[in-house]
Coordinates of C-alpha atoms in Angstrom, one line a residue:
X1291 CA -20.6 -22.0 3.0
X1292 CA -20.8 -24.3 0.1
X1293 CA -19.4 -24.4 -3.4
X1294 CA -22.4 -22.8 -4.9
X1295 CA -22.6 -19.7 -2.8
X1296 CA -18.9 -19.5 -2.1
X1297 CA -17.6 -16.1 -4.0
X1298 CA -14.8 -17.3 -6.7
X1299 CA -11.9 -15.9 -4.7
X1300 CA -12.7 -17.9 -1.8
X1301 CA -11.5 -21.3 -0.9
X1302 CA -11.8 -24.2 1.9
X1303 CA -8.9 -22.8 3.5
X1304 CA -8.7 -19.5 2.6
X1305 CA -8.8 -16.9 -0.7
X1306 CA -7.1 -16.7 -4.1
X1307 CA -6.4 -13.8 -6.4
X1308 CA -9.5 -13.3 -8.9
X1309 CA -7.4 -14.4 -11.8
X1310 CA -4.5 -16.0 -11.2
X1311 CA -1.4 -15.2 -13.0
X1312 CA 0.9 -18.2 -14.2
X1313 CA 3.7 -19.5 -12.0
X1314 CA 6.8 -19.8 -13.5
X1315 CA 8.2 -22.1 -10.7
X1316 CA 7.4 -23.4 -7.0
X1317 CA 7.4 -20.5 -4.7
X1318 CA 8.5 -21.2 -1.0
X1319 CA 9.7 -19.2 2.0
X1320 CA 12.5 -21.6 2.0
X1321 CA 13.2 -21.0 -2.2
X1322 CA 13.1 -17.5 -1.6
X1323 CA 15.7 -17.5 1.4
X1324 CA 18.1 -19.6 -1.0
X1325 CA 17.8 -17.2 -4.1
X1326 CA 18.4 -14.4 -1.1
X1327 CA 20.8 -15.4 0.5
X1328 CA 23.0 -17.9 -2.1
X1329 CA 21.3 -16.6 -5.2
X1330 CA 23.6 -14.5 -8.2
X1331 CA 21.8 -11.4 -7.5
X1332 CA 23.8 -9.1 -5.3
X1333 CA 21.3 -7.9 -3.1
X1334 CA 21.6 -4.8 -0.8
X1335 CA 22.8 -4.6 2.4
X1336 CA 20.5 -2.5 5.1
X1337 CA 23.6 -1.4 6.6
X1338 CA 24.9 0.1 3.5
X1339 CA 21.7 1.9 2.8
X1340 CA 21.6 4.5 5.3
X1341 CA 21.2 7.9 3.6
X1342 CA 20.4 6.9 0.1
X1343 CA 17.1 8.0 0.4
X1344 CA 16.1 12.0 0.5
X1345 CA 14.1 12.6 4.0
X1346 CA 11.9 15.8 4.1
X1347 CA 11.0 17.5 7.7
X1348 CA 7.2 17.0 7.8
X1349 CA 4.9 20.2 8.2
X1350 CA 3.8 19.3 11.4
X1351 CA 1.7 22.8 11.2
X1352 CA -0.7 21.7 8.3
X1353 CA -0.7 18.1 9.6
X1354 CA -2.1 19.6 13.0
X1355 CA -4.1 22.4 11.6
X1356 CA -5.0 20.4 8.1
X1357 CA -7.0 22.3 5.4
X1358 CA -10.4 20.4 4.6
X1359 CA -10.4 21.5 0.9
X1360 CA -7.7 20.3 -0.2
X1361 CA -5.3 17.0 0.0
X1362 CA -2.1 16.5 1.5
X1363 CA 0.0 13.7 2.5
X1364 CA 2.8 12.5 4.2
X1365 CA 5.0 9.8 3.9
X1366 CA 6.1 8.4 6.8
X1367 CA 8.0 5.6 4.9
X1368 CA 7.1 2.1 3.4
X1369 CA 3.3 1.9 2.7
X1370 CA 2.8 4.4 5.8
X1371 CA 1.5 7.2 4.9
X1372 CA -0.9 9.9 6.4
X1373 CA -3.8 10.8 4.0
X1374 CA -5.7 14.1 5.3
X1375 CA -8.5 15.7 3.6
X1376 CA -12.1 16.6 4.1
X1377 CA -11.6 17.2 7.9
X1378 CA -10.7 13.4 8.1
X1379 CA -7.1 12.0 9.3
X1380 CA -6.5 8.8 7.8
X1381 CA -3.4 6.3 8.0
X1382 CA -2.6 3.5 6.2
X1383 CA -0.5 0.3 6.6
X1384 CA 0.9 1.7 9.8
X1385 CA 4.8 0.1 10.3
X1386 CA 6.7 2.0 12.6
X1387 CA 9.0 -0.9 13.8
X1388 CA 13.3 -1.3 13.2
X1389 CA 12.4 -4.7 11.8
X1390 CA 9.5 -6.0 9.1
X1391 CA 9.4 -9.4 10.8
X1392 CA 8.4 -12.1 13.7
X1393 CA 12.2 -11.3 15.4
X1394 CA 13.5 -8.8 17.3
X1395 CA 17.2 -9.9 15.6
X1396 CA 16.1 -11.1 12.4
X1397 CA 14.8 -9.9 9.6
X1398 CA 14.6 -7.0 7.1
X1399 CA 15.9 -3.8 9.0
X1400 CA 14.9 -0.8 8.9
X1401 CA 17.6 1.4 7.1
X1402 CA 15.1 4.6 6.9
X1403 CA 13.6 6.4 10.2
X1404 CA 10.2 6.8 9.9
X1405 CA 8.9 10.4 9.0
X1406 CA 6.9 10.6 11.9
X1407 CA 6.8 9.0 15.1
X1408 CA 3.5 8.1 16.7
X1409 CA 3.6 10.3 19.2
X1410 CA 3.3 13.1 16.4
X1411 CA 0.3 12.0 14.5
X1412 CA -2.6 13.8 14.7
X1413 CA -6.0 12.6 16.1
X1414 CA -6.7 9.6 13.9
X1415 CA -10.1 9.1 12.2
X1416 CA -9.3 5.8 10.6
X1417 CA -6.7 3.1 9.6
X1418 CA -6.6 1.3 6.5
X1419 CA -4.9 -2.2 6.6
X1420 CA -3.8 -3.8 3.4
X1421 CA -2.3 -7.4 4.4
X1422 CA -1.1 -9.4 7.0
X1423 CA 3.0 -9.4 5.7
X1424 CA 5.0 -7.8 8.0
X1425 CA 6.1 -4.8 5.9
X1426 CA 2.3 -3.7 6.4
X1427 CA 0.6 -5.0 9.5
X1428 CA 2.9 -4.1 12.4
X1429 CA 1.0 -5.8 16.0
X1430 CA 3.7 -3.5 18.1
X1431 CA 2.4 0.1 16.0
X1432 CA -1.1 -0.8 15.9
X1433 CA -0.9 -1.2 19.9
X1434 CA 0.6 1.9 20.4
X1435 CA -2.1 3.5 17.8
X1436 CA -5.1 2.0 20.1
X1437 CA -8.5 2.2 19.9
X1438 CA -9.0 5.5 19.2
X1439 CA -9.1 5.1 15.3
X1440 CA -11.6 3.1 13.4
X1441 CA -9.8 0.2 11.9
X1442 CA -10.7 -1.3 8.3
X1443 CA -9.0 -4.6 6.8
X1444 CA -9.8 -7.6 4.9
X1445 CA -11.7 -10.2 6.0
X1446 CA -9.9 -13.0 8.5
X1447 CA -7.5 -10.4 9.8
X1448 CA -9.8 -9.1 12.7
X1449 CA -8.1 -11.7 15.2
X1450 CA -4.7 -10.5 14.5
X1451 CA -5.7 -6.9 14.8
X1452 CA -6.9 -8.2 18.2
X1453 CA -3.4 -9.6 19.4
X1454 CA -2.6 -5.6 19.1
X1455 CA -5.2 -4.8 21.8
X1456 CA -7.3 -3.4 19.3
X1457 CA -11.5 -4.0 20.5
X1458 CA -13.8 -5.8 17.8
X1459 CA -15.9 -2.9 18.0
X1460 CA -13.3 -0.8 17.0
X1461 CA -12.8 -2.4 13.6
X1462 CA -14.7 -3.5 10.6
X1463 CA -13.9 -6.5 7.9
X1464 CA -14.2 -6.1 4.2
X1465 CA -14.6 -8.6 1.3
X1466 CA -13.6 -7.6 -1.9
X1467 CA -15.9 -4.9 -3.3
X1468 CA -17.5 -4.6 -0.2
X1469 CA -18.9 -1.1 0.9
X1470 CA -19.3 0.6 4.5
X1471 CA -19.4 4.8 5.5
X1472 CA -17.8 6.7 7.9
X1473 CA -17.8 10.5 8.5
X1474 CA -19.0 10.9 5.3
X1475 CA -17.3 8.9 2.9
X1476 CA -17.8 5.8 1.4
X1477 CA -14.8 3.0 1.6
X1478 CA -14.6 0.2 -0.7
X1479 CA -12.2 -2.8 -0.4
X1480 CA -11.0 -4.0 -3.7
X1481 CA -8.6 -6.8 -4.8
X1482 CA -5.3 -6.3 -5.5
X1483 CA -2.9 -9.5 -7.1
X1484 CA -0.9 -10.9 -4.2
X1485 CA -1.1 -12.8 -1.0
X1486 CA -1.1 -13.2 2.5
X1487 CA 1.1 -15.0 5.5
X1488 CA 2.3 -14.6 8.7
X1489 CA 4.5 -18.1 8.8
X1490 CA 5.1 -20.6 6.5
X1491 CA 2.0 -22.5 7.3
X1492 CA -0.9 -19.8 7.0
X1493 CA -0.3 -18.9 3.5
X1494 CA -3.4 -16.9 2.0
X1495 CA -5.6 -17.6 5.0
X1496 CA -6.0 -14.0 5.5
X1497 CA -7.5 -12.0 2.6
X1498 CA -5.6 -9.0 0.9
X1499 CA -6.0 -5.8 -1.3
X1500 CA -7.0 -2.3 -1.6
X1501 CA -9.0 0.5 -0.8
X1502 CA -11.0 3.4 -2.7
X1503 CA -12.7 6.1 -0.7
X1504 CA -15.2 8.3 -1.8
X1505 CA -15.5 11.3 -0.3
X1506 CA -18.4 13.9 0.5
X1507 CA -17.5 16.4 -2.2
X1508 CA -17.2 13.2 -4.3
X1509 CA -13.0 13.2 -4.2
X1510 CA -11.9 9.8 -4.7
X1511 CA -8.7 8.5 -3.7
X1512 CA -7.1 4.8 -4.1
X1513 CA -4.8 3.2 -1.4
X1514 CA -3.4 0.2 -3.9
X1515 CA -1.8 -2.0 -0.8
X1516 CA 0.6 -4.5 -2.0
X1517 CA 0.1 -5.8 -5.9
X1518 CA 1.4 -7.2 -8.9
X1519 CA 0.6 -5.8 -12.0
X1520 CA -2.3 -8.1 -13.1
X1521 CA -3.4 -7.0 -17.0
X1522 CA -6.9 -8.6 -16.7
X1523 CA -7.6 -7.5 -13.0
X1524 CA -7.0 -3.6 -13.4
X1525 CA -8.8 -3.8 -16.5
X1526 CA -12.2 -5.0 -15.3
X1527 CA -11.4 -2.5 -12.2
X1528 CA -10.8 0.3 -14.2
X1529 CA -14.1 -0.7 -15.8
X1530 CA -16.1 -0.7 -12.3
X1531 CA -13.9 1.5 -10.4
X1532 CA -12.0 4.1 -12.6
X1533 CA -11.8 7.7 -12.4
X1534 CA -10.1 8.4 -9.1
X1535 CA -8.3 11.7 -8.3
X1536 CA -5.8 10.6 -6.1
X1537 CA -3.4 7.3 -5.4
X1538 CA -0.8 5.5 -3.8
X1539 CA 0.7 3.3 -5.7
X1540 CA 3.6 1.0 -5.2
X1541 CA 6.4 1.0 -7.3
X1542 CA 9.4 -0.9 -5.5
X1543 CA 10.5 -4.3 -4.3
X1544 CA 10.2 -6.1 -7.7
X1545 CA 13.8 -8.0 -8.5
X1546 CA 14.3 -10.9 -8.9
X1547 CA 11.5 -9.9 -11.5
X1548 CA 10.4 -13.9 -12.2
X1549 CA 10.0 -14.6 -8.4
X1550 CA 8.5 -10.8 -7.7
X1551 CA 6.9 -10.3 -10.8
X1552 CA 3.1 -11.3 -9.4
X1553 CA 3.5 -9.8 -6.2
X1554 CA 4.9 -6.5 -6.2
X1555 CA 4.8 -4.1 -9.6
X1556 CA 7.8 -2.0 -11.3
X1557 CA 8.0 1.8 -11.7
X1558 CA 6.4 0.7 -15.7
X1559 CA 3.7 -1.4 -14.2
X1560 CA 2.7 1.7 -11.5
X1561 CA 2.3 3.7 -14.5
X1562 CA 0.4 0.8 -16.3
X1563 CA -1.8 1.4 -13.1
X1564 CA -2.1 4.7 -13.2
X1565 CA -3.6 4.5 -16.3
X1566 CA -5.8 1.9 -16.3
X1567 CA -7.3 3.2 -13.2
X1568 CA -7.5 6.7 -14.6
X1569 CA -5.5 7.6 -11.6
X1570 CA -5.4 11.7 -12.0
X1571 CA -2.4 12.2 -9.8
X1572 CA -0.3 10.2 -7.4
X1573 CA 2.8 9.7 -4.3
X1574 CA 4.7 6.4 -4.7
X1575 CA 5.3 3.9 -1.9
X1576 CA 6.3 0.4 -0.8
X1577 CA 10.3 1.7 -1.5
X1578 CA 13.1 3.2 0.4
X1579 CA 12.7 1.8 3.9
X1580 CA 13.1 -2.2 4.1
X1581 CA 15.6 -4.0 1.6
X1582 CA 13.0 -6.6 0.8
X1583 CA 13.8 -7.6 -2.9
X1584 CA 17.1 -7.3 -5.0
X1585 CA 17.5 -3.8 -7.0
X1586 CA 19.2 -1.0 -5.5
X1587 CA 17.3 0.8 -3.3
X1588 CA 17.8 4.2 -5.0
X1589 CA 16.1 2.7 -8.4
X1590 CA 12.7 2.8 -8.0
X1591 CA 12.3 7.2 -8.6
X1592 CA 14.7 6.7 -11.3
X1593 CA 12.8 3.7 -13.1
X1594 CA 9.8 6.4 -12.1
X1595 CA 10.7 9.4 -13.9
X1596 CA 11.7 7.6 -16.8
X1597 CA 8.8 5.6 -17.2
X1598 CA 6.4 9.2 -16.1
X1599 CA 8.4 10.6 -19.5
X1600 CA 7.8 7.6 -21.7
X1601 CA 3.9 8.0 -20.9
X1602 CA 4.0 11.7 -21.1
X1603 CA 2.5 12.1 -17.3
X1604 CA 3.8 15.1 -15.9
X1605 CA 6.3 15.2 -13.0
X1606 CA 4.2 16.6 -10.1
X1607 CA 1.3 13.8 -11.4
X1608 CA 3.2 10.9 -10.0
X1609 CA 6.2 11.8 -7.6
X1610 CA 8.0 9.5 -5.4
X1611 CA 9.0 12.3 -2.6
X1612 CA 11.3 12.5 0.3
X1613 CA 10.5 10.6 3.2
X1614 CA 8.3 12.6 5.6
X1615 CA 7.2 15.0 3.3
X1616 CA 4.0 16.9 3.5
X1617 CA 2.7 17.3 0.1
X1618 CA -0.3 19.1 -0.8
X1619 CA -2.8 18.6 -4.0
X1620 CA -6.2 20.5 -5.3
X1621 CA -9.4 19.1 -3.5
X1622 CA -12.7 18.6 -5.4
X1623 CA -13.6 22.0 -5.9
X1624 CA -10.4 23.3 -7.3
X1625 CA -10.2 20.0 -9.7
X1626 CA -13.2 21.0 -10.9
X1627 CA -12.5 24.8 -11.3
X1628 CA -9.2 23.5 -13.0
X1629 CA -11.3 21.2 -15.4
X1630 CA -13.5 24.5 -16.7
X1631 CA -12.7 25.8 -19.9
X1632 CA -10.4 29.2 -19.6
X1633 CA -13.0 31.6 -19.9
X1634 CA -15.0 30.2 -17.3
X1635 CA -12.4 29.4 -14.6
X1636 CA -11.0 32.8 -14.4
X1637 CA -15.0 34.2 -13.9

């Protein structure tokens, strides 16, 4: 492909965010491993984590026998979570292994159980793959998912996805605000601000971001993957994009805030999201399962609630719930009967 027909965000070797935010130093697998491990941030200890986060008991009845009109989700931990709705079961950034990483010893452990095993997951319609990192694209769960789901990620990551024993026919790769349909809705990938690797010498080879489906009835929901809050890039997509009813939006793994900063996005900057995105209600991920970053692993819900108060957005419009809990939200038809003046809703 040459210069003149390459899209912006692609490169000879690989892709770059739309609009790259400043660095404020070199950044290094080998300068973040110093800062972790002989840095002046007292990072957590997985070990010392066990139990700080509420767990829920999912409703494995609606999960198995899901209403059609309405929402509901459950989070099974991380950026796992299983979106149902429309008559569609749909899973996304499946991680079900004790470590995010290459090594069976090594690594950032698990100190959560995940809220479902994969033995107790419904039929699966589709899974929605953010990025390559480890905390997201797990070879050992996809394997065990199989190719019974379709599979949608970003371009480059098909050959990965095979290493799972996942068929090429079983999966589809998307460039940034590119379109396919399945059962009915329409999925888009969008960018989000971050970046891919699987070692230290493949670094954004692999293309990231998002997903917004559109279903049937005309429900949109927004999968945000993996992001750093990114003023000019949420603004144009709020522009193209906006107007969604439902999201999952990360809100954790953000200190030390000058190395996370463009990367992962604050409790503030998942509001900043929600609102740019005229994101109607949302469940918050990426926290509470993997001690990835510095800041106690209890702080993201707090940071949450206050920043929900400071922009006025009501508590059930953006909660960070319990892992493995099943919760349940108004479906296209009762939005719109909720949108109706008084008078006419209660005709």
């Amino acid at each position: 492909m040459t210069d003149e027909k390459r899209p912006t965000h692609h490169t000879a070797f690989g892709f770059e965010n739309r609009y790259p935010l400043p660095e404020t130093g070199k950044r290094s697998f080998w300068r973040f491993l110093k800062r972790r491990y002989f840095g002046s941030e007292n990072w957590p200890k997985a070990k010392h984590q066990h139990g700080k986060i509420p767990t829920e008991a999912p409703d494995m009845d609606a999960i198995h026998n899901p209403d059609p009109a309405r929402l509901q989700v459950t989070w099974i931990g991380h950026a796992t979570a299983l979106v149902q709705y429309g008559g569609l079961n749909i899973l996304t950034d499946p991680v079900f292994a004790k470590r995010a990483s290459p090594f069976r010893y090594v690594g950032p452990k698990r100190y959560s159980q995940p809220g479902l095993r994969i033995d107790q997951l419904p039929t699966l319609d589709l899974v929605l793959l953010s990025h390559n990192h480890y905390d997201h694209f797990d070879v050992e769960s996809l394997g065990k998912i199989g190719n019974g789901p379709r599979y949608i990620l970003p371009l480059k990551n098909g050959t990965l996805l095979e290493k799972a024993g996942i068929s090429p026919d079983q999966y589809e790769e998307l460039d940034w605000d590119q379109s396919l349909s399945h059962g009915g809705i329409t999925i888009t990938h969008v960018p989000s601000n971050h970046w891919s690797a699987r070692t230290t010498k493949d670094r954004k080879e692999m293309l990231w971001g998002g997903y917004i489906l559109e279903f049937a009835d005309g429900y949109r929901f927004y999968f945000v993957g993996d992001t750093g809050w990114n003023e000019r890039l949420f603004t144009e997509m709020g522009e193209q994009y906006g107007g969604i009813d439902f999201g999952l939006i990360p809100i954790g793994a953000y200190e030390p805030s000058d190395f996370m900063r463009n990367a992962h996005t604050n409790p503030e900057e998942a509001i900043q999201i929600m609102q740019v995105m005229g994101i109607k209600q949302a469940l918050a991920i990426h926290w509470g399962t993997f001690v990835l970053t510095a800041e106690p692993v209890d702080e993201p819900p707090v940071r949450l609630a206050s920043a929900r108060k400071d922009a006025d957005i009501g508590e059930n419009d953006f909660i960070a719930a319990p892992i493995g809990a099943t919760r349940f939200f108004d479906g296209k038809t009762n939005h719109q009967t909720n949108d109706l003046p008084e008078t006419k809703a209660a005709q």
